PDB file of C-alpha atoms in Angstrom:
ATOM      1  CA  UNK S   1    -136.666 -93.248 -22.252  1.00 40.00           C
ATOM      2  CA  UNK S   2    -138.224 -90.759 -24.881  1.00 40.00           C
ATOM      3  CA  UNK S   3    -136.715 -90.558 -28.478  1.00 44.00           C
ATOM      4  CA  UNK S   4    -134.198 -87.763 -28.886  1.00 49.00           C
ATOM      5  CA  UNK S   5    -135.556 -87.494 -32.191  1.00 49.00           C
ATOM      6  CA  UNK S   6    -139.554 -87.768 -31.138  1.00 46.00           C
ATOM      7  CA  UNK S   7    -138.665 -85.838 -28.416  1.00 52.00           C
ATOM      8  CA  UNK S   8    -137.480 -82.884 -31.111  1.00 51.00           C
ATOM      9  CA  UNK S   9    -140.170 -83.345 -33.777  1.00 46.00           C
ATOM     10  CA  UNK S  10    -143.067 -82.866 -31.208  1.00 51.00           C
ATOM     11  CA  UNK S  11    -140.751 -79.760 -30.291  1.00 59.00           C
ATOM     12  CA  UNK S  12    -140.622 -78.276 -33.712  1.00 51.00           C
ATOM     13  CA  UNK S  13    -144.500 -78.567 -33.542  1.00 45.00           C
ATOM     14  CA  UNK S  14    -144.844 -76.877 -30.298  1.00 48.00           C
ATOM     15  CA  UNK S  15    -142.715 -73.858 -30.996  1.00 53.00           C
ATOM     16  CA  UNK S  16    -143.977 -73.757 -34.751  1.00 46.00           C
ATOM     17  CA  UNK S  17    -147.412 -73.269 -32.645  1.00 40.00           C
ATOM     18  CA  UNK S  18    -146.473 -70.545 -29.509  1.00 46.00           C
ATOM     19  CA  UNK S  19    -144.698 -68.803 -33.056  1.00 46.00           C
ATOM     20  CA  UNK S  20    -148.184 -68.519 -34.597  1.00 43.00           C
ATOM     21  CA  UNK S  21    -150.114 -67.321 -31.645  1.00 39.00           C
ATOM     22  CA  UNK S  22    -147.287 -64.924 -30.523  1.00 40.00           C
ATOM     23  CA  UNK S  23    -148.210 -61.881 -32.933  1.00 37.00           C
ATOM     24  CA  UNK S  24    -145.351 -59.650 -33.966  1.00 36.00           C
ATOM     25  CA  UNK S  25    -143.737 -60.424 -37.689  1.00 36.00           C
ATOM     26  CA  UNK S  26    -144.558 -64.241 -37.913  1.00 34.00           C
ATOM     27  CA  UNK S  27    -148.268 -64.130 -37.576  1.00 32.00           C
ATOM     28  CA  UNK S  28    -149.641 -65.009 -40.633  1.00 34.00           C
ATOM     29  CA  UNK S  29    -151.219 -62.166 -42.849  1.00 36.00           C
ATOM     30  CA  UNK S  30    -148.485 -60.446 -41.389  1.00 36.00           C
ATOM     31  CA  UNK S  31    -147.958 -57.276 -44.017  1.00 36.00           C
ATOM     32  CA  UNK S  32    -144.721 -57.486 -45.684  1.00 37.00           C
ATOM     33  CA  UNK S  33    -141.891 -56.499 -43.705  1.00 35.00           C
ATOM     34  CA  UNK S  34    -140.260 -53.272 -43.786  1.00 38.00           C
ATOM     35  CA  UNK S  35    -136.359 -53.042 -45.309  1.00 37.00           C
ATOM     36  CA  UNK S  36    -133.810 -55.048 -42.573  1.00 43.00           C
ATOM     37  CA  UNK S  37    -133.343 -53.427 -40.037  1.00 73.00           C
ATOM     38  CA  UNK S  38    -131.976 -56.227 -37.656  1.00 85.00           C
ATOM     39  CA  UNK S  39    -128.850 -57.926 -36.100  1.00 94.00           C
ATOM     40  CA  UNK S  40    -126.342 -58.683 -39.043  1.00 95.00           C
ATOM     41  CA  UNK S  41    -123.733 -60.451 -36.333  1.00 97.00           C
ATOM     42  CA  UNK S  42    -124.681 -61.468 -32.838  1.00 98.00           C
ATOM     43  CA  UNK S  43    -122.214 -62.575 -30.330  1.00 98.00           C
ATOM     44  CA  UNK S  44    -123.238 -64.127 -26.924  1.00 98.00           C
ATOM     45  CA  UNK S  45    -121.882 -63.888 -23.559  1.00 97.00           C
ATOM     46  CA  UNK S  46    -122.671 -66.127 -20.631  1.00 96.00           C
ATOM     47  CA  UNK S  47    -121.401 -69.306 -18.840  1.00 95.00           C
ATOM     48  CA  UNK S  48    -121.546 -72.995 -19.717  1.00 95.00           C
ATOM     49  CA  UNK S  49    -125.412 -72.622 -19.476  1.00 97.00           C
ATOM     50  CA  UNK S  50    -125.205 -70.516 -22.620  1.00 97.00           C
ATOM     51  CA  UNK S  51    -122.896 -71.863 -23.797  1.00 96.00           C
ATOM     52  CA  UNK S  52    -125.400 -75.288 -24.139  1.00 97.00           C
ATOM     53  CA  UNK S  53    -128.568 -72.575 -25.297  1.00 98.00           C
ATOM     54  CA  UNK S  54    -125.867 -71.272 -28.013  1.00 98.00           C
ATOM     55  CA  UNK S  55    -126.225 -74.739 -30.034  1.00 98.00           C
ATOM     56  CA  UNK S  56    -129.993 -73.998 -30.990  1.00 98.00           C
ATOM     57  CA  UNK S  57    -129.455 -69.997 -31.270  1.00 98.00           C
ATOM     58  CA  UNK S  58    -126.530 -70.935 -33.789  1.00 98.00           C
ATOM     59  CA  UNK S  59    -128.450 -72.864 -35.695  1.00 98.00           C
ATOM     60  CA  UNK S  60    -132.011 -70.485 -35.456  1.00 98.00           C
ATOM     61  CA  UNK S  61    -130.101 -67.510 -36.082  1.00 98.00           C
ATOM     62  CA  UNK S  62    -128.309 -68.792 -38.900  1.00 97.00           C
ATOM     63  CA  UNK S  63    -131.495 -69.691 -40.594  1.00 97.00           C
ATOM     64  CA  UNK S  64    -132.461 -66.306 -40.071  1.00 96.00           C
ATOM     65  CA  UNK S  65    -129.757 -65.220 -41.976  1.00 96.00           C
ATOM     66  CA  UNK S  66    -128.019 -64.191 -38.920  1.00 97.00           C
ATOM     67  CA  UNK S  67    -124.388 -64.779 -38.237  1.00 97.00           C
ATOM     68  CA  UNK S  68    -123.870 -65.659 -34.718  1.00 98.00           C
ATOM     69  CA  UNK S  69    -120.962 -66.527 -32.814  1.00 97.00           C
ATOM     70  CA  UNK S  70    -120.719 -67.954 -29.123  1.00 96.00           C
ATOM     71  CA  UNK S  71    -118.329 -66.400 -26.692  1.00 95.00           C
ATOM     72  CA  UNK S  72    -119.875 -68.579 -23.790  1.00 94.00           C
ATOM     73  CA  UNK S  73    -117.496 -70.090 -21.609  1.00 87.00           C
ATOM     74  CA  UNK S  74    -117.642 -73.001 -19.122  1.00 83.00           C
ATOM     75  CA  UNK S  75    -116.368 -72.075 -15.503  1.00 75.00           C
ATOM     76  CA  UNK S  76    -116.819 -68.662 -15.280  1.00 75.00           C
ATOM     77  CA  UNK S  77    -117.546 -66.493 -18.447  1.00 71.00           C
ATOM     78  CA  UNK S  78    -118.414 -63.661 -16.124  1.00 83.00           C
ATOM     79  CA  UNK S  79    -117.695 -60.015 -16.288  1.00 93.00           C
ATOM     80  CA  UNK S  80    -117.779 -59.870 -12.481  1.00 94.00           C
ATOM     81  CA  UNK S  81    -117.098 -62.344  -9.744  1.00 92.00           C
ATOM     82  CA  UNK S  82    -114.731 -65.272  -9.748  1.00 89.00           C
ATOM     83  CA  UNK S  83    -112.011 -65.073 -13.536  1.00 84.00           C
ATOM     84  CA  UNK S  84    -113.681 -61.586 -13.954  1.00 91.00           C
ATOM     85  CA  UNK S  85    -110.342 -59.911 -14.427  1.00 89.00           C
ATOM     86  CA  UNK S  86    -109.115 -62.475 -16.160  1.00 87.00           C
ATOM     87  CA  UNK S  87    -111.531 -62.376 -19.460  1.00 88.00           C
ATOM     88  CA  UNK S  88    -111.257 -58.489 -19.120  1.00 91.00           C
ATOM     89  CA  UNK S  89    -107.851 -58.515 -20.342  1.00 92.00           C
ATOM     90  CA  UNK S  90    -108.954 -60.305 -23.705  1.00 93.00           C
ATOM     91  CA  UNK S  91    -112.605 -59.635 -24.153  1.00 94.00           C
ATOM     92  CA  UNK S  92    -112.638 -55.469 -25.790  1.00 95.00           C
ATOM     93  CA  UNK S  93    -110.764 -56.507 -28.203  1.00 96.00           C
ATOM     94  CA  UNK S  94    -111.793 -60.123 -28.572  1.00 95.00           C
ATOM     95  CA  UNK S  95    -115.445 -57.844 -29.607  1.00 96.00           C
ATOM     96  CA  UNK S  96    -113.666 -55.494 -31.323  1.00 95.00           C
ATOM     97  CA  UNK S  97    -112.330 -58.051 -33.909  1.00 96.00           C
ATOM     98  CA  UNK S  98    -115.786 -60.003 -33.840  1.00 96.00           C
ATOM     99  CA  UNK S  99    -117.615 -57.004 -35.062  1.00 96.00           C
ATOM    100  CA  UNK S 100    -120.779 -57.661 -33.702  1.00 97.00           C
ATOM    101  CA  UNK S 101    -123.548 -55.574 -34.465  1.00 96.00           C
ATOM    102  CA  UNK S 102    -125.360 -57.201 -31.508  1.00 97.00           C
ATOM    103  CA  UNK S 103    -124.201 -58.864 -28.026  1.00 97.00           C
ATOM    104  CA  UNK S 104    -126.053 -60.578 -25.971  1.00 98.00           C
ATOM    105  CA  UNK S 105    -125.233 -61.080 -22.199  1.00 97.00           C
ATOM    106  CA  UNK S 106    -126.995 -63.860 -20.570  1.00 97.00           C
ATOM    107  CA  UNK S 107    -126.536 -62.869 -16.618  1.00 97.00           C
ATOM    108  CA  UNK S 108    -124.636 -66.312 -15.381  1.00 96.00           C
ATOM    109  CA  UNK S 109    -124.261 -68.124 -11.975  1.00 96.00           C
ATOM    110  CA  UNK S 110    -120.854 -66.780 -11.201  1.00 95.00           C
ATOM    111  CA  UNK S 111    -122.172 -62.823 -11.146  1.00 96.00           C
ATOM    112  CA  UNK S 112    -121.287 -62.625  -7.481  1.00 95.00           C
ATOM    113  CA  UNK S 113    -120.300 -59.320  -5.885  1.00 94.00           C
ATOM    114  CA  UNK S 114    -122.569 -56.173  -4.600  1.00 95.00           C
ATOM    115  CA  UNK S 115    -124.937 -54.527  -6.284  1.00 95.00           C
ATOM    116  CA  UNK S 116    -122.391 -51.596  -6.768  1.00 96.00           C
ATOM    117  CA  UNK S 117    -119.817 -53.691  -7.919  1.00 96.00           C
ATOM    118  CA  UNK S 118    -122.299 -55.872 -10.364  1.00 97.00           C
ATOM    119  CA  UNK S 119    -123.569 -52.234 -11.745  1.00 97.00           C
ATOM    120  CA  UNK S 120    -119.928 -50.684 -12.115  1.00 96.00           C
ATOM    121  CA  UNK S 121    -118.970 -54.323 -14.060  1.00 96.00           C
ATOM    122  CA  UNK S 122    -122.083 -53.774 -16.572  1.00 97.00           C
ATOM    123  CA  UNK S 123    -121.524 -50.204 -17.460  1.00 96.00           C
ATOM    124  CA  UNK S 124    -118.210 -51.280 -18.459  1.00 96.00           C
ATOM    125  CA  UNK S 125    -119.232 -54.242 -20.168  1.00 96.00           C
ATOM    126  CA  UNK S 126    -122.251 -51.813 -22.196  1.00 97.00           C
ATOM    127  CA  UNK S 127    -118.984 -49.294 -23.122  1.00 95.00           C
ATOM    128  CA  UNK S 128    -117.011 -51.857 -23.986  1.00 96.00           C
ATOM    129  CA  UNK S 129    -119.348 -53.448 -26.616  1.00 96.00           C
ATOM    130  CA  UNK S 130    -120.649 -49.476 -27.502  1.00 96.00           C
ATOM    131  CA  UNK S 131    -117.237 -48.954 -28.392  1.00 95.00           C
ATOM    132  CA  UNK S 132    -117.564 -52.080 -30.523  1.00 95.00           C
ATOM    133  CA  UNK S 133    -120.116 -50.771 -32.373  1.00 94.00           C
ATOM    134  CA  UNK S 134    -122.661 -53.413 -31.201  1.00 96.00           C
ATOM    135  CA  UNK S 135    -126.192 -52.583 -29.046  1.00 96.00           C
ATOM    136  CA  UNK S 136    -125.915 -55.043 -25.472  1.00 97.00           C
ATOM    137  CA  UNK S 137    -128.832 -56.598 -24.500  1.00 98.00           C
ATOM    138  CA  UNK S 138    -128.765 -58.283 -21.152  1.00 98.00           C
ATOM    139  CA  UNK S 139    -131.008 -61.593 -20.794  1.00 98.00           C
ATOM    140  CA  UNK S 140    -131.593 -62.329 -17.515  1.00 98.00           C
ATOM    141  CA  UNK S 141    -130.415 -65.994 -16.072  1.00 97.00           C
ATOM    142  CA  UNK S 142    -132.594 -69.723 -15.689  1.00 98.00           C
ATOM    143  CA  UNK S 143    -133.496 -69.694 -11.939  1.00 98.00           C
ATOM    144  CA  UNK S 144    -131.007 -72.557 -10.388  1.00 98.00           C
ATOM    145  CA  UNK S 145    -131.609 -75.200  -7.531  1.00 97.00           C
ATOM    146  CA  UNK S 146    -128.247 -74.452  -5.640  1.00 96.00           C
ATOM    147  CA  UNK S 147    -125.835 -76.795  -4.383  1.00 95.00           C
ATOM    148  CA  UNK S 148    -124.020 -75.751  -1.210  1.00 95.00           C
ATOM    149  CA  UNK S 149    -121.374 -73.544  -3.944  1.00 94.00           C
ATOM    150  CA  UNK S 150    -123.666 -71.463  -5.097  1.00 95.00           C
ATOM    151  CA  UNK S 151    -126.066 -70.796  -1.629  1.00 97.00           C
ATOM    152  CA  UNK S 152    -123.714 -68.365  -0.125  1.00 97.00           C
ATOM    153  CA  UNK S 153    -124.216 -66.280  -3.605  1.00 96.00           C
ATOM    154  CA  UNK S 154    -127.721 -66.655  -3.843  1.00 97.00           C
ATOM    155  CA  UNK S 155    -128.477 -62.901  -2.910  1.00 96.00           C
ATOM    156  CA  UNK S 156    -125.628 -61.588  -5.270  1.00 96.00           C
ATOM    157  CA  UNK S 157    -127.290 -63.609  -8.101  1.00 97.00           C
ATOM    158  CA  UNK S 158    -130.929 -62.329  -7.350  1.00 96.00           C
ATOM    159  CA  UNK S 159    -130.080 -58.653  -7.458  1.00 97.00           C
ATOM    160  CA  UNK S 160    -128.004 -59.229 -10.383  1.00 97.00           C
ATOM    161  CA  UNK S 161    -130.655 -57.938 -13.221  1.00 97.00           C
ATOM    162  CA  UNK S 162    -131.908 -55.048 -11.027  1.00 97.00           C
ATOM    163  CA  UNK S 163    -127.991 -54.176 -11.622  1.00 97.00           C
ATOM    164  CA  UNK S 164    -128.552 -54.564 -15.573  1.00 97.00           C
ATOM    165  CA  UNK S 165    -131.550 -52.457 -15.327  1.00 96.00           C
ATOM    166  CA  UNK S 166    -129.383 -49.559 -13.559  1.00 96.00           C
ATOM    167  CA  UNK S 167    -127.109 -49.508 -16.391  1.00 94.00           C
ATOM    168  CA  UNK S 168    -129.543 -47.869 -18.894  1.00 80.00           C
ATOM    169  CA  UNK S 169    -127.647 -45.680 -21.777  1.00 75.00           C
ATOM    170  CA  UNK S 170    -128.979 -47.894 -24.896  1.00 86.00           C
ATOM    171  CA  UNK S 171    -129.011 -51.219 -23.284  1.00 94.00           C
ATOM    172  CA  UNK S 172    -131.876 -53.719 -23.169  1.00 96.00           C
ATOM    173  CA  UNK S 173    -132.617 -56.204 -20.154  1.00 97.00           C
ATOM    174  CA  UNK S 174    -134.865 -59.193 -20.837  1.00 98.00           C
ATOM    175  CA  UNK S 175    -136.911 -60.952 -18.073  1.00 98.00           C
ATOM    176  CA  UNK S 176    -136.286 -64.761 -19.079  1.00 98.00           C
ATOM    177  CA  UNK S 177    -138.830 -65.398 -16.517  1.00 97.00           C
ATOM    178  CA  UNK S 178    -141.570 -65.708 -19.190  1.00 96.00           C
ATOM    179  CA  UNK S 179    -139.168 -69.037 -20.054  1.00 98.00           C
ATOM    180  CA  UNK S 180    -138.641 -70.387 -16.883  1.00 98.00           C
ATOM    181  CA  UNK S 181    -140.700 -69.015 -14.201  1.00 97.00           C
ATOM    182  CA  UNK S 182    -139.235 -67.971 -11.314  1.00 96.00           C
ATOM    183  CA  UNK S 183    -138.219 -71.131  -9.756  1.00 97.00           C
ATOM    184  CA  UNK S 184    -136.086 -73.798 -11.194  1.00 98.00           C
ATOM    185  CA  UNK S 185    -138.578 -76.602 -12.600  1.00 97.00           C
ATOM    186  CA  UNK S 186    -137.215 -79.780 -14.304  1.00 98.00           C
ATOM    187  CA  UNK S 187    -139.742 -81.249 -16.347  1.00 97.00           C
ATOM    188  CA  UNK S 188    -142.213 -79.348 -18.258  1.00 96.00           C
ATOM    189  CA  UNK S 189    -144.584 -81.286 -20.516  1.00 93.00           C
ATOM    190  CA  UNK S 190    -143.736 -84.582 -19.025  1.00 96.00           C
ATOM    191  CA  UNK S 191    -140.311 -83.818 -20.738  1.00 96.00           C
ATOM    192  CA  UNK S 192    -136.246 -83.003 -19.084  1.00 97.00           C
ATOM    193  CA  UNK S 193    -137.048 -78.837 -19.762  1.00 98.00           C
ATOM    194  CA  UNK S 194    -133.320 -78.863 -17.036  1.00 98.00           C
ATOM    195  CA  UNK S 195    -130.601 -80.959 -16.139  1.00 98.00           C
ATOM    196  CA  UNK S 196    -130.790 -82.821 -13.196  1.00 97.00           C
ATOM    197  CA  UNK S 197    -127.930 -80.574 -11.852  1.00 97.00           C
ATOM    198  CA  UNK S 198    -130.491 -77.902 -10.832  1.00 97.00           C
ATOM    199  CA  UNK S 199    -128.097 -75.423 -13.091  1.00 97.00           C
ATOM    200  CA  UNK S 200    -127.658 -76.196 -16.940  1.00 97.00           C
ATOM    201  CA  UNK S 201    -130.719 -76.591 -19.441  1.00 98.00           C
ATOM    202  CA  UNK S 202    -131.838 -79.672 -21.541  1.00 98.00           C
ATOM    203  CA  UNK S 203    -132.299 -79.966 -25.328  1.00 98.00           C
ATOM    204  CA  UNK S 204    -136.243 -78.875 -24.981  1.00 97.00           C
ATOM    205  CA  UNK S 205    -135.663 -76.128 -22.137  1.00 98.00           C
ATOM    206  CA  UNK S 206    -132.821 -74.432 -24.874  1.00 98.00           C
ATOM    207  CA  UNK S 207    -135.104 -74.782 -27.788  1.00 98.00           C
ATOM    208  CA  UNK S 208    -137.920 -73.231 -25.629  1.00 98.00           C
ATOM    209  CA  UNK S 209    -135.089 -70.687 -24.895  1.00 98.00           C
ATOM    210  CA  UNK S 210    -134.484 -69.970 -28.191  1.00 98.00           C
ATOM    211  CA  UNK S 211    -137.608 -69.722 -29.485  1.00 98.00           C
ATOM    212  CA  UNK S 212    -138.353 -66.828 -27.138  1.00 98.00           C
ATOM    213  CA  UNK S 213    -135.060 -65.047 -27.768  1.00 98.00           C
ATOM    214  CA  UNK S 214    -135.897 -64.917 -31.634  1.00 98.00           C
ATOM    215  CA  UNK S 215    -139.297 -63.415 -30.910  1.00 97.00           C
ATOM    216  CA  UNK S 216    -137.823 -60.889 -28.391  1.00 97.00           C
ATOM    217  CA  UNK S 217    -135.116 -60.196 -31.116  1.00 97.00           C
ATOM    218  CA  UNK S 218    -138.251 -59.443 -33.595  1.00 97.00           C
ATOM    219  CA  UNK S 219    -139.602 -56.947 -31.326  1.00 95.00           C
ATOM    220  CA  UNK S 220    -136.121 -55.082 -30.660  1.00 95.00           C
ATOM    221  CA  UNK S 221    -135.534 -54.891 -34.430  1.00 95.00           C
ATOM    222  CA  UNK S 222    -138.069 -54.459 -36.809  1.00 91.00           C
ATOM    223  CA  UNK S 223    -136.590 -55.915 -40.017  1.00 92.00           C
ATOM    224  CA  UNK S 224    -136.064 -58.956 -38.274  1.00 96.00           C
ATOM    225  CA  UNK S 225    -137.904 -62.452 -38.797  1.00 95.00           C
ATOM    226  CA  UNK S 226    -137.864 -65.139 -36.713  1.00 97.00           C
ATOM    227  CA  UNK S 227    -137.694 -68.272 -38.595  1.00 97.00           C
ATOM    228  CA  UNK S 228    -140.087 -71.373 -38.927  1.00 96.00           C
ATOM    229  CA  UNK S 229    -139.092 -73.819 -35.847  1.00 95.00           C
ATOM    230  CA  UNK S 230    -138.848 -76.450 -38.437  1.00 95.00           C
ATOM    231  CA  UNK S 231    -135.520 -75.326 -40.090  1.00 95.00           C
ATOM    232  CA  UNK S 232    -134.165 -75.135 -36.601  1.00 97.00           C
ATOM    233  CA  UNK S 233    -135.463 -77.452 -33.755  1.00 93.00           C
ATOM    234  CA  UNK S 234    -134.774 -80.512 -35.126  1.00 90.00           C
ATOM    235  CA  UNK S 235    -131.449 -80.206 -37.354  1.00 90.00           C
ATOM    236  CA  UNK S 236    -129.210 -82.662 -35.085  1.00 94.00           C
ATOM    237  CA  UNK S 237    -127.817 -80.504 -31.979  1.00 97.00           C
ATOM    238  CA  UNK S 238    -130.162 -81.951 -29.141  1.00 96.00           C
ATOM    239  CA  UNK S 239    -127.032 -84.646 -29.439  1.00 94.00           C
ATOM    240  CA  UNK S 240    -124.685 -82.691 -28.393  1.00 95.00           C
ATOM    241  CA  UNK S 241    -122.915 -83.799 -24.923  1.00 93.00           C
ATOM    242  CA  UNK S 242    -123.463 -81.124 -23.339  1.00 94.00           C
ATOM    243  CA  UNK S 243    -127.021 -81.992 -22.470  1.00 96.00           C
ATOM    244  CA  UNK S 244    -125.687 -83.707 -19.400  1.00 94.00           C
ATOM    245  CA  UNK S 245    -128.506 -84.751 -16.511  1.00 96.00           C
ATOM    246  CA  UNK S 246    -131.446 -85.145 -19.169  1.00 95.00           C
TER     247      UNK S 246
END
């Protein structure tokens, strides 16, 4: 078995690397950066697979000077399909009071329905959070390996961010793909990148996660600066129990 802790510190090194050949605000020589201009408060949306990515994004963001806060939820977490109805009676003004300036949806595995009805769910997910105040960006979800509960939805889930992309009017839609690929994979690096459940990710697969987000985040707002993976990667959350199957 590989050292949590090795297993981290060769992390931090990796992303501290893909940071300085990715361009953008972190290069270095970089010019100063312009006044902030970027996310004050970010909230995220998803499913128990965010909810496990939002333990390194709480951390990275907060080194960023970032407040973040994780409305992830195991079981559902969905704004359509299965308990939709059931979190819309809470969520406006669960975002209302949060204040976000940004929210971030991360498509889940329980965004069953049509296309129609996924597209009618994120328009009024993106006037919700307008209404808010915040900008939505939509991130779209880690391929899975289904089990027989999730084949049947398999087609719902792959049009889902063609349904994000319809929505339009100020929102953004993020192809994770550059993350995962476009199949589920387990190990990358000779290391547990996703739970052996086909679905959640592990500790390296969030960081990876994570790592992109920030640098996607740089490019959506200018003022914005990623920080070093060092402050971040290896700060004691790879513990946490929800990094079941790794």
């Amino acid at each position: 078995m590989i050292r949590r802790d090795r297993l981290m510190l060769g992390l931090a090194a990796l992303l501290a690397a893909a940071a300085g050949c990715s361009g953008g605000d972190g290069r270095p020589g970089a010019p100063p950066a312009a006044p902030p201009a970027g996310p004050t408060r970010v909230i995220l949306l998803g499913d128990s697979v965010a909810a496990g990515q939002a333990l390194p994004m709480n951390v990275a963001l907060g080194a960023a000077g970032v407040e973040f806060h994780s409305m992830a939820s195991d079981g559902g977490g969905t704004v359509v399909g299965p308990v939709s109805e059931q979190l819309w009676q809470t969520l406006p003004d669960r975002l209302a009071d949060a204040r976000p300036s940004t929210v971030i949806y991360q498509i889940t595995t329980y965004d069953w329905g049509s296309e129609q009805e996924q597209e009618a769910a994120y328009e009024r997910l993106a006037t919700t959070v307008a209404q808010a105040g915040a900008r939505l960006v939509f991130v779209t979800m880690p391929p899975i390996k289904p089990d027989d509960f999730y084949e049947p939805h398999m087609d719902d889930l792959t049009n889902a961010a063609d349904a994000a992309r319809a929505v339009g009017a100020g929102t953004v839609v993020l192809d994770a793909a550059e993350v995962w690929g476009t199949t589920y994979q387990r190990t990358r690096n000779g290391v547990a990148d996703r739970s052996s459940d086909g679905i959640h990710t592990c500790p390296q697969g969030a960081a990876r996660f994570t790592s992109w987000l920030l640098r996607e985040l740089a490019e959506l707002y200018p003022g914005f600066r990623p920080p070093d993976p060092a402050t971040w990667a290896n700060s004691g959350w790879s513990g946490d129990r929800r990094f079941i199957g790794c």
